[in-house]
Amino acid sequence: MLLNEEICWAAVRERDRFQDGRFLYGVLTTRVYCRPSCASRRPRRENVRFYESWQAAEADGLRECLRCRPKQAESRQPDWLAGLCRRIEARCDEPLPLAELSRMAGVSAFHLQRQFKAATGLTPRQYVHQCRMALLKTGLRVGTSVTEAVFAAGYGSMSRVYEGAGAALGMTPAQYGKGGAGLAITWAVMRTRFGLLLVAATDTGLCAVEFGAGEAEMVDRVRCEFPKATMTPLAQPYPQPFHDWAAALEAYLEDRRAVLDLPLTVRATAFQTLVWNYLRTIPRGETRSYQEVAREIGRPSAARAVARACASNRLALLIPCHRVLRGDGELGGYRWGVARKQALLDWEESPAAGD
Ligand SMILES: [Zn+2]
């Protein structure tokens, strides 16, 4: 097995439990190794090394994390599990009834259900569904029709996919592909220390957070992104969950120490996802250059594309593209104005009350 570091690092950033059992990561500063899904604080990329086995990690002088217990987890895993997961991934575009999975694993359907769930936290059926979702998202992003993508992902019928797809994408597949048709977006404009801030959301997450000079112009921008969605303005007191999301943004703009980890509903290419996910790991008070981001996501020659991905971000603060600068220390661009970028950086770098 040859580890693809980019994929491994993405799995660690997302705490992707599907990658558990595939590799381990060690943190050179703490001298501990973990499973990809470990709940401990995410390390910095430059301190991380990937291992194929706990033996390899220990040979490097690292010790087992007491939180995710990689050695114990491995002994709990039935020996057919890893092979079965790989085969499901490879064949998830086919119908995979339980009887077929149990034949592939070489154990009874009863044992398969029970042991699969114990080891992964998911039923085999849910695992197949997750794999299909991953395939479906890729299909939609490259512009196939929804029907084609659904059938290519092994769903076999349109109704099956709607059962579970909405929750994972934040929009149903058709909405995801078609400018938000049928999508209900609510929005409000907040007054902040950096100017007016438009906050727009579906019921599953924030879809636009944009600074601007006037309400009409800001709402128009969201309309361009989701031309077929219905847009409803909200008044105080906001309904839930909008209330909590707006309150979290307000709290951040009051006291920059608040954590902005809110659900997002975005349309993104695979590359934008890679860049935006990375941006969300840059701590307040720190900056990176476009070049550094490109290197960190494993695309060292893509600095220009990184700059474009930053420019196309519609979620100010939540995806902190203001923390990315040009390599020569110049500010670079900012969708909401370079002066605002500088003001945000100055404010974030100054100590918050209680820091
Ligand atoms: Zn751990």
XYZ file of C-alpha atoms and ligand atoms in Angstrom:
356
model
C 0.000 0.000 0.000
C 1.235 3.444 -0.901
C -0.292 6.252 1.166
C -1.532 9.276 -0.729
C -0.655 12.074 1.686
C -3.173 14.511 0.262
C -6.041 12.083 0.780
C -4.757 11.125 4.228
C -4.483 14.751 5.284
C -7.981 15.537 4.023
C -9.235 12.554 6.066
C -7.504 13.839 9.208
C -8.899 17.345 8.720
C -12.401 15.949 8.303
C -11.972 13.272 11.005
C -13.215 10.841 8.379
C -14.107 7.617 10.162
C -14.298 5.812 6.825
C -10.524 6.066 6.656
C -10.079 4.412 10.050
C -8.178 1.186 9.661
C -6.552 2.410 6.454
C -3.786 4.448 7.949
C -2.663 6.191 11.131
C -1.192 9.618 11.591
C 1.546 10.601 13.981
C 2.071 14.066 15.430
C 5.751 14.816 15.748
C 5.293 17.525 18.398
C 3.288 15.371 20.827
C 4.929 12.058 19.775
C 1.508 10.385 19.622
C -0.201 8.478 16.803
C -3.935 8.500 16.106
C -6.701 7.106 13.922
C -8.027 9.521 11.263
C -11.290 10.038 13.160
C -9.626 10.901 16.480
C -11.451 13.687 18.283
C -8.269 15.271 19.601
C -7.194 18.720 18.425
C -6.196 18.798 14.763
C -2.441 19.072 14.357
C -0.616 21.364 11.963
C 0.164 19.746 8.634
C 3.924 20.141 8.947
C 3.943 18.147 12.198
C 2.063 15.181 10.778
C 3.433 11.960 9.382
C 1.341 9.075 8.018
C 1.795 5.403 8.831
C 0.414 2.206 7.396
C 0.381 0.409 10.742
C 0.841 1.054 14.439
C 4.030 -1.015 14.253
C 5.471 1.508 11.796
C 4.416 4.420 14.022
C 5.991 2.844 17.102
C 9.147 2.065 15.176
C 9.326 5.835 14.667
C 9.253 6.328 18.450
C 5.588 7.378 18.742
C 3.107 6.078 21.298
C -0.570 5.208 21.064
C -3.142 7.984 21.583
C -5.161 7.254 24.710
C -8.219 8.859 23.221
C -8.683 6.905 19.975
C -6.645 3.812 20.987
C -5.508 2.629 17.532
C -4.169 -0.724 18.764
C -7.342 -1.632 20.613
C -9.488 -0.554 17.674
C -7.534 -2.810 15.362
C -7.982 -5.846 17.584
C -11.729 -5.193 17.620
C -11.942 -5.253 13.835
C -12.892 -8.506 12.163
C -10.257 -9.508 9.609
C -12.708 -9.333 6.681
C -13.723 -5.745 7.395
C -11.073 -3.720 5.552
C -11.330 -5.911 2.452
C -15.105 -5.685 2.429
C -15.061 -1.887 2.710
C -12.677 -1.605 -0.242
C -14.877 -3.920 -2.304
C -17.995 -1.918 -1.452
C -16.229 1.270 -2.502
C -15.172 -0.282 -5.793
C -18.616 -1.717 -6.556
C -21.045 0.719 -4.925
C -22.446 1.593 -8.357
C -24.006 -1.898 -8.406
C -26.950 -3.075 -6.340
C -25.390 -4.614 -3.220
C -27.988 -6.543 -1.223
C -27.049 -7.800 2.213
C -26.819 -11.398 0.945
C -24.163 -10.335 -1.565
C -22.200 -8.418 1.091
C -22.301 -11.392 3.428
C -21.018 -13.604 0.615
C -18.186 -11.112 -0.035
C -17.277 -11.076 3.682
C -17.589 -14.832 4.065
C -19.727 -14.559 7.209
C -23.454 -14.877 7.884
C -25.704 -11.867 7.313
C -26.370 -11.767 11.053
C -22.663 -11.571 11.964
C -21.993 -9.125 9.180
C -24.633 -6.677 10.439
C -23.555 -6.915 14.041
C -19.790 -6.832 13.607
C -19.825 -4.195 10.868
C -21.844 -1.885 13.074
C -19.659 -2.563 16.112
C -16.467 -1.767 14.191
C -17.584 1.204 12.085
C -20.631 2.603 13.853
C -22.634 2.164 10.636
C -24.717 -0.644 9.211
C -23.395 -2.130 5.934
C -26.359 -0.496 4.185
C -25.457 2.930 5.560
C -21.873 2.388 4.445
C -22.974 1.556 0.902
C -25.139 4.691 1.004
C -22.193 6.856 2.082
C -20.063 5.509 -0.740
C -22.827 6.244 -3.239
C -23.202 9.769 -1.868
C -19.511 10.378 -2.459
C -19.889 9.111 -6.007
C -23.039 11.142 -6.553
C -21.434 14.391 -5.443
C -18.540 13.835 -7.825
C -20.989 13.086 -10.628
C -22.989 16.251 -10.016
C -19.955 18.436 -9.797
C -18.659 17.462 -13.204
C -21.976 18.454 -14.698
C -23.758 15.183 -15.453
C -27.536 15.368 -15.330
C -29.101 14.465 -12.017
C -30.763 11.356 -13.425
C -27.508 10.144 -14.941
C -25.584 10.798 -11.720
C -28.196 9.017 -9.630
C -28.127 5.904 -11.776
C -24.339 5.984 -12.091
C -24.152 6.014 -8.291
C -26.122 2.789 -8.092
C -29.345 4.141 -6.671
C -31.548 2.634 -9.348
C -34.395 5.062 -8.754
C -34.843 8.753 -8.103
C -36.963 8.288 -4.987
C -34.293 6.218 -3.209
C -31.737 8.957 -3.462
C -34.010 11.625 -2.019
C -34.472 9.559 1.125
C -31.003 10.346 2.367
C -29.196 12.655 -0.017
C -30.532 15.977 1.208
C -28.979 15.726 4.624
C -25.534 14.982 3.275
C -25.382 17.629 0.543
C -27.269 20.377 2.304
C -29.471 20.552 -0.810
C -31.241 17.830 -2.742
C -29.263 16.759 -5.819
C -31.501 18.686 -8.199
C -31.140 21.870 -6.163
C -27.423 21.332 -5.941
C -27.163 21.142 -9.702
C -29.763 23.746 -10.687
C -29.195 27.064 -8.975
C -31.239 26.255 -5.909
C -34.544 25.408 -7.616
C -37.128 24.748 -4.897
C -34.709 25.876 -2.215
C -35.966 28.206 0.527
C -33.358 30.751 1.540
C -33.906 33.089 4.475
C -31.718 36.107 5.035
C -31.063 39.068 7.259
C -28.647 41.988 7.210
C -26.616 42.699 10.332
C -24.749 45.877 11.216
C -21.175 44.984 12.182
C -17.927 46.789 12.957
C -16.831 45.977 9.391
C -19.976 47.225 7.690
C -23.249 45.599 6.717
C -23.166 41.804 6.713
C -25.726 39.778 4.809
C -26.369 36.354 6.332
C -28.327 33.889 4.162
C -29.184 30.301 4.981
C -31.211 27.273 4.005
C -32.618 25.169 6.817
C -29.469 23.024 6.743
C -26.726 25.621 6.755
C -25.384 29.033 5.789
C -25.184 29.588 2.043
C -23.899 33.173 1.888
C -22.245 35.534 4.353
C -21.236 38.700 2.545
C -20.161 42.214 3.441
C -21.620 45.020 1.393
C -22.698 48.629 1.223
C -26.427 48.205 0.636
C -29.070 45.612 1.240
C -30.463 45.454 -2.325
C -27.045 44.927 -3.883
C -26.181 42.186 -1.342
C -29.448 40.322 -1.849
C -28.944 40.510 -5.622
C -25.606 38.788 -5.288
C -27.171 35.840 -3.489
C -29.883 35.735 -6.134
C -27.235 35.381 -8.827
C -25.787 32.381 -6.999
C -29.178 30.699 -6.412
C -31.353 32.183 -9.171
C -34.179 29.700 -8.672
C -34.434 29.739 -4.882
C -37.129 31.626 -2.975
C -35.622 34.388 -0.825
C -37.371 35.462 2.365
C -36.125 38.269 4.631
C -36.218 37.584 8.369
C -36.917 40.042 11.160
C -35.836 39.833 14.796
C -36.317 37.608 16.702
C -34.980 35.170 14.143
C -36.389 31.632 14.046
C -34.143 28.664 14.799
C -31.653 27.541 13.610
C -30.985 30.910 11.914
C -31.011 32.610 15.311
C -28.094 30.517 16.608
C -26.042 30.950 13.453
C -26.506 34.730 13.422
C -25.749 34.852 17.152
C -22.490 32.932 16.595
C -21.413 35.424 13.915
C -22.333 38.321 16.169
C -20.411 36.789 19.060
C -17.344 36.422 16.859
C -17.550 40.046 15.784
C -17.917 41.088 19.441
C -15.184 38.925 20.863
C -12.923 37.453 18.209
C -12.282 34.358 20.332
C -15.668 32.763 19.571
C -15.427 29.685 17.378
C -17.098 29.867 13.975
C -17.808 26.237 13.229
C -21.252 26.474 11.641
C -22.970 24.217 9.078
C -22.445 25.446 5.500
C -24.502 24.829 2.383
C -22.231 25.529 -0.543
C -21.794 24.494 -4.098
C -18.159 23.759 -4.696
C -15.856 22.015 -7.111
C -13.529 19.396 -5.664
C -10.678 21.903 -5.809
C -12.638 24.654 -4.072
C -13.599 22.173 -1.355
C -9.939 21.331 -0.845
C -8.941 25.004 -0.583
C -11.905 26.103 1.544
C -11.508 23.233 3.986
C -7.873 24.167 4.389
C -8.703 27.847 4.946
C -10.979 26.842 7.808
C -7.963 25.392 9.616
C -5.945 28.657 9.564
C -6.194 29.993 13.124
C -7.224 33.566 13.879
C -4.200 35.834 13.989
C -2.289 33.758 11.431
C -1.955 34.160 7.684
C -0.739 32.029 4.791
C 0.376 32.923 1.289
C -1.462 31.575 -1.763
C 1.689 29.582 -2.454
C 1.681 28.067 1.030
C -1.951 27.051 0.733
C -1.228 25.420 -2.632
C 1.630 23.464 -1.068
C -0.425 22.462 1.968
C -3.229 21.010 -0.118
C -0.722 19.064 -2.175
C -0.979 21.187 -5.356
C 2.234 23.212 -5.202
C 1.858 24.625 -8.719
C -1.727 25.806 -8.201
C -1.172 29.116 -6.353
C -3.194 31.039 -8.962
C -6.073 28.587 -8.728
C -5.938 28.973 -4.934
C -6.267 32.747 -5.356
C -9.293 32.190 -7.609
C -10.864 29.789 -5.091
C -10.381 32.443 -2.378
C -11.975 35.076 -4.614
C -15.004 32.873 -5.262
C -15.705 32.268 -1.569
C -19.113 33.622 -0.561
C -18.866 32.857 3.127
C -16.928 35.722 4.678
C -15.377 34.939 8.095
C -16.682 31.341 8.042
C -14.217 30.441 5.298
C -11.522 32.912 6.318
C -10.061 33.747 2.902
C -8.938 37.094 4.360
C -6.146 35.136 6.072
C -4.483 34.376 2.735
C -2.010 36.932 1.387
C 0.285 37.282 -1.579
C 3.710 35.675 -1.252
C 5.482 39.065 -1.172
C 3.492 40.062 1.923
C 1.141 42.309 -0.077
C -2.488 41.861 0.825
C -3.701 40.356 -2.453
C -7.356 40.708 -3.364
C -10.495 40.396 -1.273
C -14.009 39.918 -2.569
C -15.278 42.457 -0.054
C -12.512 45.069 -0.504
C -8.830 45.176 0.387
C -9.361 47.838 3.080
C -11.795 45.524 4.846
C -9.308 42.652 4.560
C -6.633 44.765 6.257
C -9.059 45.891 8.967
C -10.116 42.296 9.664
C -6.503 41.125 9.921
C -5.501 44.001 12.228
C -8.486 43.302 14.450
C -7.893 39.545 14.574
C -4.221 40.018 15.395
C -4.920 42.364 18.296
C -5.563 40.597 21.593
C -9.193 39.917 22.524
C -10.423 40.723 26.036
C -9.290 37.881 28.270
C -6.628 36.598 25.822
Zn -6.087 9.949 18.973
